[in-house]
JSON list of C-alpha atoms in Angstrom, two decimals:
[
{"chain": "A", "resi": 48, "resn": "MET", "atom": "CA", "xyz": [115.65, 89.50, 112.92]},
{"chain": "A", "resi": 49, "resn": "ALA", "atom": "CA", "xyz": [116.20, 92.87, 111.31]},
{"chain": "A", "resi": 50, "resn": "GLY", "atom": "CA", "xyz": [115.59, 93.67, 107.68]},
{"chain": "A", "resi": 51, "resn": "GLN", "atom": "CA", "xyz": [111.92, 92.79, 107.75]},
{"chain": "A", "resi": 52, "resn": "GLY", "atom": "CA", "xyz": [109.52, 94.87, 105.74]},
{"chain": "A", "resi": 53, "resn": "ILE", "atom": "CA", "xyz": [105.91, 95.11, 104.73]},
{"chain": "A", "resi": 54, "resn": "GLU", "atom": "CA", "xyz": [104.55, 94.64, 101.25]},
{"chain": "A", "resi": 55, "resn": "ARG", "atom": "CA", "xyz": [103.56, 97.93, 99.66]},
{"chain": "A", "resi": 56, "resn": "ARG", "atom": "CA", "xyz": [100.31, 96.38, 98.44]},
{"chain": "A", "resi": 57, "resn": "ASP", "atom": "CA", "xyz": [99.32, 95.96, 102.08]},
{"chain": "A", "resi": 58, "resn": "MET", "atom": "CA", "xyz": [99.96, 99.58, 103.02]},
{"chain": "A", "resi": 59, "resn": "LEU", "atom": "CA", "xyz": [96.47, 100.92, 102.26]},
{"chain": "A", "resi": 60, "resn": "ARG", "atom": "CA", "xyz": [94.85, 98.23, 104.41]},
{"chain": "A", "resi": 61, "resn": "VAL", "atom": "CA", "xyz": [97.33, 98.82, 107.21]},
{"chain": "A", "resi": 62, "resn": "LEU", "atom": "CA", "xyz": [96.92, 102.60, 107.06]},
{"chain": "A", "resi": 63, "resn": "ALA", "atom": "CA", "xyz": [93.15, 102.26, 107.27]},
{"chain": "A", "resi": 64, "resn": "MET", "atom": "CA", "xyz": [93.41, 100.12, 110.39]},
{"chain": "A", "resi": 65, "resn": "ALA", "atom": "CA", "xyz": [95.90, 102.47, 112.02]},
{"chain": "A", "resi": 66, "resn": "ALA", "atom": "CA", "xyz": [93.85, 105.59, 111.30]},
{"chain": "A", "resi": 67, "resn": "ALA", "atom": "CA", "xyz": [91.40, 104.70, 114.07]},
{"chain": "A", "resi": 68, "resn": "ALA", "atom": "CA", "xyz": [94.21, 104.26, 116.57]},
{"chain": "A", "resi": 69, "resn": "GLY", "atom": "CA", "xyz": [95.65, 107.60, 115.49]},
{"chain": "A", "resi": 70, "resn": "GLN", "atom": "CA", "xyz": [92.74, 109.41, 117.15]},
{"chain": "A", "resi": 71, "resn": "PHE", "atom": "CA", "xyz": [93.76, 108.20, 120.62]},
{"chain": "A", "resi": 72, "resn": "PRO", "atom": "CA", "xyz": [95.49, 111.02, 122.55]},
{"chain": "A", "resi": 73, "resn": "GLY", "atom": "CA", "xyz": [97.08, 108.76, 125.18]},
{"chain": "A", "resi": 74, "resn": "PHE", "atom": "CA", "xyz": [100.06, 107.58, 123.14]},
{"chain": "A", "resi": 75, "resn": "HIS", "atom": "CA", "xyz": [103.49, 108.58, 124.41]},
{"chain": "A", "resi": 76, "resn": "ARG", "atom": "CA", "xyz": [105.60, 107.51, 121.43]},
{"chain": "A", "resi": 77, "resn": "TRP", "atom": "CA", "xyz": [103.46, 105.97, 118.70]},
{"chain": "A", "resi": 78, "resn": "ALA", "atom": "CA", "xyz": [101.84, 108.48, 116.37]},
{"chain": "A", "resi": 79, "resn": "PHE", "atom": "CA", "xyz": [99.98, 107.70, 113.17]},
{"chain": "A", "resi": 80, "resn": "ALA", "atom": "CA", "xyz": [102.24, 109.17, 110.53]},
{"chain": "A", "resi": 81, "resn": "CYS", "atom": "CA", "xyz": [99.41, 110.48, 108.32]},
{"chain": "A", "resi": 82, "resn": "ALA", "atom": "CA", "xyz": [97.68, 112.37, 111.11]},
{"chain": "A", "resi": 83, "resn": "HIS", "atom": "CA", "xyz": [97.57, 116.05, 110.28]},
{"chain": "A", "resi": 84, "resn": "HIS", "atom": "CA", "xyz": [95.78, 119.11, 111.53]},
{"chain": "A", "resi": 85, "resn": "GLY", "atom": "CA", "xyz": [94.70, 122.36, 109.97]},
{"chain": "A", "resi": 86, "resn": "GLU", "atom": "CA", "xyz": [95.03, 125.79, 111.49]},
{"chain": "A", "resi": 87, "resn": "GLY", "atom": "CA", "xyz": [92.99, 126.15, 114.63]},
{"chain": "A", "resi": 88, "resn": "ASP", "atom": "CA", "xyz": [92.75, 122.41, 115.32]},
{"chain": "A", "resi": 89, "resn": "LEU", "atom": "CA", "xyz": [93.39, 121.42, 118.90]},
{"chain": "A", "resi": 90, "resn": "ILE", "atom": "CA", "xyz": [96.21, 118.88, 119.13]},
{"chain": "A", "resi": 91, "resn": "PRO", "atom": "CA", "xyz": [96.14, 116.98, 122.44]},
{"chain": "A", "resi": 92, "resn": "ALA", "atom": "CA", "xyz": [99.47, 116.91, 124.23]},
{"chain": "A", "resi": 93, "resn": "PRO", "atom": "CA", "xyz": [101.04, 113.43, 124.25]},
{"chain": "A", "resi": 94, "resn": "ALA", "atom": "CA", "xyz": [100.84, 111.46, 127.46]},
{"chain": "A", "resi": 95, "resn": "ALA", "atom": "CA", "xyz": [103.85, 111.75, 129.75]},
{"chain": "A", "resi": 96, "resn": "ARG", "atom": "CA", "xyz": [103.84, 107.98, 129.91]},
{"chain": "A", "resi": 97, "resn": "TYR", "atom": "CA", "xyz": [101.66, 105.45, 128.14]},
{"chain": "A", "resi": 98, "resn": "THR", "atom": "CA", "xyz": [99.21, 103.50, 130.30]},
{"chain": "A", "resi": 99, "resn": "PRO", "atom": "CA", "xyz": [98.50, 99.99, 128.92]},
{"chain": "A", "resi": 100, "resn": "GLN", "atom": "CA", "xyz": [94.87, 99.50, 127.99]},
{"chain": "A", "resi": 101, "resn": "PHE", "atom": "CA", "xyz": [94.89, 95.69, 127.91]},
{"chain": "A", "resi": 102, "resn": "PHE", "atom": "CA", "xyz": [98.14, 94.07, 129.02]},
{"chain": "A", "resi": 103, "resn": "THR", "atom": "CA", "xyz": [99.35, 93.85, 132.60]},
{"chain": "A", "resi": 104, "resn": "GLY", "atom": "CA", "xyz": [102.54, 95.68, 133.49]},
{"chain": "A", "resi": 105, "resn": "ASP", "atom": "CA", "xyz": [104.62, 92.50, 133.17]},
{"chain": "A", "resi": 106, "resn": "GLU", "atom": "CA", "xyz": [102.97, 91.51, 129.88]},
{"chain": "A", "resi": 107, "resn": "TYR", "atom": "CA", "xyz": [103.51, 94.98, 128.48]},
{"chain": "A", "resi": 108, "resn": "ALA", "atom": "CA", "xyz": [107.19, 94.95, 129.45]},
{"chain": "A", "resi": 109, "resn": "THR", "atom": "CA", "xyz": [107.64, 91.58, 127.74]},
{"chain": "A", "resi": 110, "resn": "LEU", "atom": "CA", "xyz": [105.80, 92.87, 124.68]},
{"chain": "A", "resi": 111, "resn": "GLY", "atom": "CA", "xyz": [108.25, 95.77, 124.49]},
{"chain": "A", "resi": 112, "resn": "GLN", "atom": "CA", "xyz": [111.22, 93.41, 124.51]},
{"chain": "A", "resi": 113, "resn": "LEU", "atom": "CA", "xyz": [109.66, 91.17, 121.88]},
{"chain": "A", "resi": 114, "resn": "THR", "atom": "CA", "xyz": [108.94, 94.00, 119.45]},
{"chain": "A", "resi": 115, "resn": "ALA", "atom": "CA", "xyz": [112.48, 95.33, 119.96]},
{"chain": "A", "resi": 116, "resn": "LEU", "atom": "CA", "xyz": [113.87, 91.91, 119.04]},
{"chain": "A", "resi": 117, "resn": "ILE", "atom": "CA", "xyz": [111.75, 91.78, 115.89]},
{"chain": "A", "resi": 118, "resn": "LEU", "atom": "CA", "xyz": [112.69, 95.32, 114.83]},
{"chain": "A", "resi": 119, "resn": "PRO", "atom": "CA", "xyz": [115.83, 96.24, 116.77]},
{"chain": "A", "resi": 120, "resn": "THR", "atom": "CA", "xyz": [117.51, 99.61, 116.90]},
{"chain": "A", "resi": 121, "resn": "ASP", "atom": "CA", "xyz": [120.63, 99.59, 114.73]},
{"chain": "A", "resi": 122, "resn": "GLU", "atom": "CA", "xyz": [121.62, 102.20, 112.17]},
{"chain": "A", "resi": 123, "resn": "THR", "atom": "CA", "xyz": [118.02, 103.36, 112.13]},
{"chain": "A", "resi": 124, "resn": "PRO", "atom": "CA", "xyz": [115.31, 103.63, 114.81]},
{"chain": "A", "resi": 125, "resn": "GLY", "atom": "CA", "xyz": [113.48, 100.45, 115.70]},
{"chain": "A", "resi": 126, "resn": "ALA", "atom": "CA", "xyz": [110.27, 99.34, 117.39]},
{"chain": "A", "resi": 127, "resn": "ARG", "atom": "CA", "xyz": [111.08, 101.04, 120.70]},
{"chain": "A", "resi": 128, "resn": "GLU", "atom": "CA", "xyz": [111.60, 104.45, 119.14]},
{"chain": "A", "resi": 129, "resn": "ALA", "atom": "CA", "xyz": [108.40, 104.06, 117.10]},
{"chain": "A", "resi": 130, "resn": "GLY", "atom": "CA", "xyz": [106.34, 103.10, 120.16]},
{"chain": "A", "resi": 131, "resn": "VAL", "atom": "CA", "xyz": [105.16, 99.85, 118.60]},
{"chain": "A", "resi": 132, "resn": "SER", "atom": "CA", "xyz": [104.17, 98.24, 121.91]},
{"chain": "A", "resi": 133, "resn": "GLU", "atom": "CA", "xyz": [101.76, 101.14, 122.52]},
{"chain": "A", "resi": 134, "resn": "PHE", "atom": "CA", "xyz": [100.12, 100.54, 119.15]},
{"chain": "A", "resi": 135, "resn": "ILE", "atom": "CA", "xyz": [99.78, 96.79, 119.73]},
{"chain": "A", "resi": 136, "resn": "ASP", "atom": "CA", "xyz": [98.32, 97.24, 123.20]},
{"chain": "A", "resi": 137, "resn": "PHE", "atom": "CA", "xyz": [95.75, 99.71, 121.87]},
{"chain": "A", "resi": 138, "resn": "MET", "atom": "CA", "xyz": [94.78, 97.48, 118.95]},
{"chain": "A", "resi": 139, "resn": "VAL", "atom": "CA", "xyz": [94.46, 94.37, 121.13]},
{"chain": "A", "resi": 140, "resn": "ALA", "atom": "CA", "xyz": [92.39, 96.26, 123.72]},
{"chain": "A", "resi": 141, "resn": "HIS", "atom": "CA", "xyz": [89.89, 97.18, 121.01]},
{"chain": "A", "resi": 142, "resn": "ASP", "atom": "CA", "xyz": [89.76, 93.84, 119.19]},
{"chain": "A", "resi": 143, "resn": "PRO", "atom": "CA", "xyz": [88.42, 90.96, 121.34]},
{"chain": "A", "resi": 144, "resn": "ALA", "atom": "CA", "xyz": [89.08, 88.54, 118.49]},
{"chain": "A", "resi": 145, "resn": "ILE", "atom": "CA", "xyz": [92.85, 88.67, 119.08]},
{"chain": "A", "resi": 146, "resn": "GLN", "atom": "CA", "xyz": [92.97, 89.15, 122.84]},
{"chain": "A", "resi": 147, "resn": "TYR", "atom": "CA", "xyz": [93.17, 85.45, 123.63]},
{"chain": "A", "resi": 148, "resn": "ASP", "atom": "CA", "xyz": [95.91, 84.90, 121.05]},
{"chain": "A", "resi": 149, "resn": "PHE", "atom": "CA", "xyz": [98.15, 87.54, 122.60]},
{"chain": "A", "resi": 150, "resn": "ARG", "atom": "CA", "xyz": [97.51, 86.67, 126.23]},
{"chain": "A", "resi": 151, "resn": "PHE", "atom": "CA", "xyz": [97.92, 82.95, 125.64]},
{"chain": "A", "resi": 152, "resn": "GLY", "atom": "CA", "xyz": [100.99, 83.51, 123.48]},
{"chain": "A", "resi": 153, "resn": "LEU", "atom": "CA", "xyz": [102.77, 85.59, 126.11]},
{"chain": "A", "resi": 154, "resn": "ALA", "atom": "CA", "xyz": [101.95, 82.99, 128.79]},
{"chain": "A", "resi": 155, "resn": "TRP", "atom": "CA", "xyz": [103.20, 80.22, 126.51]},
{"chain": "A", "resi": 156, "resn": "LEU", "atom": "CA", "xyz": [106.47, 82.04, 125.95]},
{"chain": "A", "resi": 157, "resn": "GLU", "atom": "CA", "xyz": [106.97, 82.61, 129.68]},
{"chain": "A", "resi": 158, "resn": "MET", "atom": "CA", "xyz": [106.44, 78.90, 130.29]},
{"chain": "A", "resi": 159, "resn": "GLN", "atom": "CA", "xyz": [109.08, 78.04, 127.69]},
{"chain": "A", "resi": 160, "resn": "ALA", "atom": "CA", "xyz": [111.55, 80.48, 129.25]},
{"chain": "A", "resi": 161, "resn": "ARG", "atom": "CA", "xyz": [111.05, 79.06, 132.75]},
{"chain": "A", "resi": 162, "resn": "GLN", "atom": "CA", "xyz": [111.34, 75.48, 131.57]},
{"chain": "A", "resi": 163, "resn": "ALA", "atom": "CA", "xyz": [114.54, 76.15, 129.64]},
{"chain": "A", "resi": 164, "resn": "HIS", "atom": "CA", "xyz": [116.25, 78.71, 131.89]},
{"chain": "A", "resi": 165, "resn": "GLN", "atom": "CA", "xyz": [114.31, 78.93, 135.18]},
{"chain": "A", "resi": 166, "resn": "HIS", "atom": "CA", "xyz": [113.77, 82.64, 134.55]},
{"chain": "A", "resi": 167, "resn": "THR", "atom": "CA", "xyz": [111.14, 84.84, 132.99]},
{"chain": "A", "resi": 168, "resn": "PHE", "atom": "CA", "xyz": [111.64, 85.85, 129.38]},
{"chain": "A", "resi": 169, "resn": "ARG", "atom": "CA", "xyz": [112.49, 89.42, 130.40]},
{"chain": "A", "resi": 170, "resn": "GLU", "atom": "CA", "xyz": [115.22, 88.20, 132.76]},
{"chain": "A", "resi": 171, "resn": "LEU", "atom": "CA", "xyz": [117.10, 86.37, 130.01]},
{"chain": "A", "resi": 172, "resn": "ASP", "atom": "CA", "xyz": [120.01, 87.93, 128.18]},
{"chain": "A", "resi": 173, "resn": "PRO", "atom": "CA", "xyz": [119.37, 88.92, 124.55]},
{"chain": "A", "resi": 174, "resn": "ALA", "atom": "CA", "xyz": [121.12, 85.84, 123.17]},
{"chain": "A", "resi": 175, "resn": "ALA", "atom": "CA", "xyz": [118.90, 83.48, 125.18]},
{"chain": "A", "resi": 176, "resn": "GLN", "atom": "CA", "xyz": [115.81, 85.44, 124.20]},
{"chain": "A", "resi": 177, "resn": "ALA", "atom": "CA", "xyz": [116.71, 85.23, 120.53]},
{"chain": "A", "resi": 178, "resn": "ALA", "atom": "CA", "xyz": [117.40, 81.50, 120.86]},
{"chain": "A", "resi": 179, "resn": "LEU", "atom": "CA", "xyz": [113.89, 80.93, 122.21]},
{"chain": "A", "resi": 180, "resn": "LEU", "atom": "CA", "xyz": [112.33, 82.95, 119.41]},
{"chain": "A", "resi": 181, "resn": "GLN", "atom": "CA", "xyz": [114.36, 81.58, 116.52]},
{"chain": "A", "resi": 182, "resn": "PRO", "atom": "CA", "xyz": [112.40, 78.28, 116.14]},
{"chain": "A", "resi": 183, "resn": "LEU", "atom": "CA", "xyz": [109.18, 80.29, 116.23]},
{"chain": "A", "resi": 184, "resn": "ALA", "atom": "CA", "xyz": [110.32, 82.76, 113.59]},
{"chain": "A", "resi": 185, "resn": "ALA", "atom": "CA", "xyz": [111.92, 80.23, 111.24]},
{"chain": "A", "resi": 186, "resn": "ARG", "atom": "CA", "xyz": [109.94, 79.01, 108.27]},
{"chain": "A", "resi": 187, "resn": "VAL", "atom": "CA", "xyz": [110.11, 75.24, 108.25]},
{"chain": "A", "resi": 188, "resn": "PRO", "atom": "CA", "xyz": [108.53, 72.62, 105.95]},
{"chain": "A", "resi": 189, "resn": "ALA", "atom": "CA", "xyz": [105.38, 71.02, 107.31]},
{"chain": "A", "resi": 190, "resn": "ALA", "atom": "CA", "xyz": [107.08, 67.63, 107.68]},
{"chain": "A", "resi": 191, "resn": "GLU", "atom": "CA", "xyz": [109.89, 69.14, 109.72]},
{"chain": "A", "resi": 192, "resn": "GLY", "atom": "CA", "xyz": [107.40, 71.01, 111.85]},
{"chain": "A", "resi": 193, "resn": "LEU", "atom": "CA", "xyz": [105.81, 67.72, 112.84]},
{"chain": "A", "resi": 194, "resn": "ALA", "atom": "CA", "xyz": [109.14, 66.69, 114.33]},
{"chain": "A", "resi": 195, "resn": "HIS", "atom": "CA", "xyz": [108.90, 69.55, 116.82]},
{"chain": "A", "resi": 196, "resn": "PRO", "atom": "CA", "xyz": [105.53, 69.07, 118.52]},
{"chain": "A", "resi": 197, "resn": "GLY", "atom": "CA", "xyz": [104.44, 71.80, 120.86]},
{"chain": "A", "resi": 198, "resn": "LEU", "atom": "CA", "xyz": [105.87, 74.69, 118.84]},
{"chain": "A", "resi": 199, "resn": "GLU", "atom": "CA", "xyz": [102.81, 75.17, 116.65]},
{"chain": "A", "resi": 200, "resn": "GLU", "atom": "CA", "xyz": [101.12, 77.42, 119.19]},
{"chain": "A", "resi": 201, "resn": "GLY", "atom": "CA", "xyz": [104.29, 79.44, 119.64]},
{"chain": "A", "resi": 202, "resn": "ARG", "atom": "CA", "xyz": [104.72, 79.86, 115.89]},
{"chain": "A", "resi": 203, "resn": "ALA", "atom": "CA", "xyz": [101.12, 80.99, 115.51]},
{"chain": "A", "resi": 204, "resn": "PHE", "atom": "CA", "xyz": [101.58, 83.59, 118.26]},
{"chain": "A", "resi": 205, "resn": "PHE", "atom": "CA", "xyz": [104.86, 84.84, 116.83]},
{"chain": "A", "resi": 206, "resn": "ALA", "atom": "CA", "xyz": [103.30, 85.21, 113.37]},
{"chain": "A", "resi": 207, "resn": "VAL", "atom": "CA", "xyz": [100.54, 87.42, 114.80]},
{"chain": "A", "resi": 208, "resn": "LEU", "atom": "CA", "xyz": [103.01, 89.37, 116.93]},
{"chain": "A", "resi": 209, "resn": "ARG", "atom": "CA", "xyz": [105.31, 90.02, 113.98]},
{"chain": "A", "resi": 210, "resn": "ARG", "atom": "CA", "xyz": [102.40, 91.14, 111.80]},
{"chain": "A", "resi": 211, "resn": "TYR", "atom": "CA", "xyz": [101.22, 93.67, 114.37]},
{"chain": "A", "resi": 212, "resn": "THR", "atom": "CA", "xyz": [104.79, 94.81, 115.05]},
{"chain": "A", "resi": 213, "resn": "LEU", "atom": "CA", "xyz": [105.31, 95.60, 111.39]},
{"chain": "A", "resi": 214, "resn": "MET", "atom": "CA", "xyz": [101.89, 97.21, 111.20]},
{"chain": "A", "resi": 215, "resn": "GLY", "atom": "CA", "xyz": [102.65, 99.47, 114.16]},
{"chain": "A", "resi": 216, "resn": "PHE", "atom": "CA", "xyz": [106.11, 100.36, 112.93]},
{"chain": "A", "resi": 217, "resn": "TYR", "atom": "CA", "xyz": [105.23, 101.15, 109.34]},
{"chain": "A", "resi": 218, "resn": "THR", "atom": "CA", "xyz": [102.25, 103.33, 110.28]},
{"chain": "A", "resi": 219, "resn": "SER", "atom": "CA", "xyz": [104.33, 105.40, 112.70]},
{"chain": "A", "resi": 220, "resn": "ARG", "atom": "CA", "xyz": [106.17, 108.50, 111.55]},
{"chain": "A", "resi": 221, "resn": "VAL", "atom": "CA", "xyz": [109.49, 106.71, 112.14]},
{"chain": "A", "resi": 222, "resn": "GLY", "atom": "CA", "xyz": [108.44, 103.80, 109.93]},
{"chain": "A", "resi": 223, "resn": "LEU", "atom": "CA", "xyz": [107.00, 105.80, 107.06]},
{"chain": "A", "resi": 224, "resn": "GLU", "atom": "CA", "xyz": [110.08, 108.01, 107.04]},
{"chain": "A", "resi": 225, "resn": "GLN", "atom": "CA", "xyz": [112.13, 104.86, 106.42]},
{"chain": "A", "resi": 226, "resn": "LEU", "atom": "CA", "xyz": [109.78, 103.90, 103.58]},
{"chain": "A", "resi": 227, "resn": "GLY", "atom": "CA", "xyz": [110.15, 107.36, 102.06]},
{"chain": "A", "resi": 228, "resn": "TYR", "atom": "CA", "xyz": [106.38, 107.74, 102.16]},
{"chain": "A", "resi": 229, "resn": "PRO", "atom": "CA", "xyz": [105.53, 110.85, 100.07]},
{"chain": "A", "resi": 230, "resn": "GLY", "atom": "CA", "xyz": [102.49, 111.70, 102.18]},
{"chain": "A", "resi": 231, "resn": "LEU", "atom": "CA", "xyz": [104.75, 112.98, 104.94]},
{"chain": "A", "resi": 232, "resn": "GLN", "atom": "CA", "xyz": [106.22, 115.61, 102.64]},
{"chain": "A", "resi": 233, "resn": "ILE", "atom": "CA", "xyz": [102.84, 116.47, 101.20]},
{"chain": "A", "resi": 234, "resn": "TYR", "atom": "CA", "xyz": [101.31, 117.17, 104.59]},
{"chain": "A", "resi": 235, "resn": "THR", "atom": "CA", "xyz": [104.27, 118.67, 106.41]},
{"chain": "A", "resi": 236, "resn": "GLU", "atom": "CA", "xyz": [105.92, 120.72, 103.67]},
{"chain": "A", "resi": 237, "resn": "VAL", "atom": "CA", "xyz": [102.98, 121.90, 101.58]},
{"chain": "A", "resi": 238, "resn": "PRO", "atom": "CA", "xyz": [103.72, 125.44, 100.34]},
{"chain": "A", "resi": 239, "resn": "GLU", "atom": "CA", "xyz": [101.53, 128.32, 101.40]},
{"chain": "A", "resi": 240, "resn": "CYS", "atom": "CA", "xyz": [98.68, 128.87, 98.96]},
{"chain": "A", "resi": 241, "resn": "PRO", "atom": "CA", "xyz": [99.17, 132.17, 97.07]},
{"chain": "A", "resi": 242, "resn": "HIS", "atom": "CA", "xyz": [95.38, 132.65, 97.12]},
{"chain": "A", "resi": 243, "resn": "ARG", "atom": "CA", "xyz": [94.92, 132.08, 100.83]},
{"chain": "A", "resi": 244, "resn": "ASP", "atom": "CA", "xyz": [93.08, 135.39, 101.20]},
{"chain": "A", "resi": 245, "resn": "ASP", "atom": "CA", "xyz": [90.70, 134.63, 98.36]},
{"chain": "A", "resi": 246, "resn": "PRO", "atom": "CA", "xyz": [87.22, 133.86, 99.79]},
{"chain": "A", "resi": 247, "resn": "GLU", "atom": "CA", "xyz": [86.88, 130.95, 97.37]},
{"chain": "A", "resi": 248, "resn": "HIS", "atom": "CA", "xyz": [89.92, 129.32, 98.95]},
{"chain": "A", "resi": 249, "resn": "ALA", "atom": "CA", "xyz": [89.15, 130.19, 102.56]},
{"chain": "A", "resi": 250, "resn": "THR", "atom": "CA", "xyz": [87.72, 126.77, 103.34]},
{"chain": "A", "resi": 251, "resn": "LEU", "atom": "CA", "xyz": [90.57, 124.81, 101.80]},
{"chain": "A", "resi": 252, "resn": "LYS", "atom": "CA", "xyz": [93.43, 123.70, 104.03]},
{"chain": "A", "resi": 253, "resn": "PRO", "atom": "CA", "xyz": [96.40, 121.43, 103.33]},
{"chain": "A", "resi": 254, "resn": "GLY", "atom": "CA", "xyz": [95.51, 117.81, 103.85]},
{"chain": "A", "resi": 255, "resn": "ARG", "atom": "CA", "xyz": [91.73, 118.42, 103.87]}
]
């Protein structure tokens, strides 16, 4: 399930949504890539460990496995390194409109895992996990979809999960580094202003 990306035309919308989450100091791994601070700004220390805001401990652990399957770690960092599950939990906690979709979707997936393997999704080996997700991730014609009743809800959940996984990944520093996003260089490598001592420039800071 690797090799997935996000359309560049969607980046501005995604960045705007992630900017609000970027103000939360409780993240352990996820960090909004465009966050920047001028001299004298107080930068809260990252949390030693992220505390889920919405999901239960079991749900959050399953979420972490799901995002890692969507964007696995291979030659480059994946969802785990980017802290995508933290981002999703934060976004769901602050958006009641999608809370039911995520909670129901995770419960639906657990039911499928128990029916097929008599184990929770997290207890399955990676091959079995991928096998359960493959029909949900595959794009099938409408007529073929009718031949597999009961998967519509799972496909709807997986579509939302994948969208938020990509959103979290490509707004993290890890994700935007992979995109070669120029804003990272602009904000982190801006040269020192030669007129920094000029009173007319005293109020100007990189990224402001």
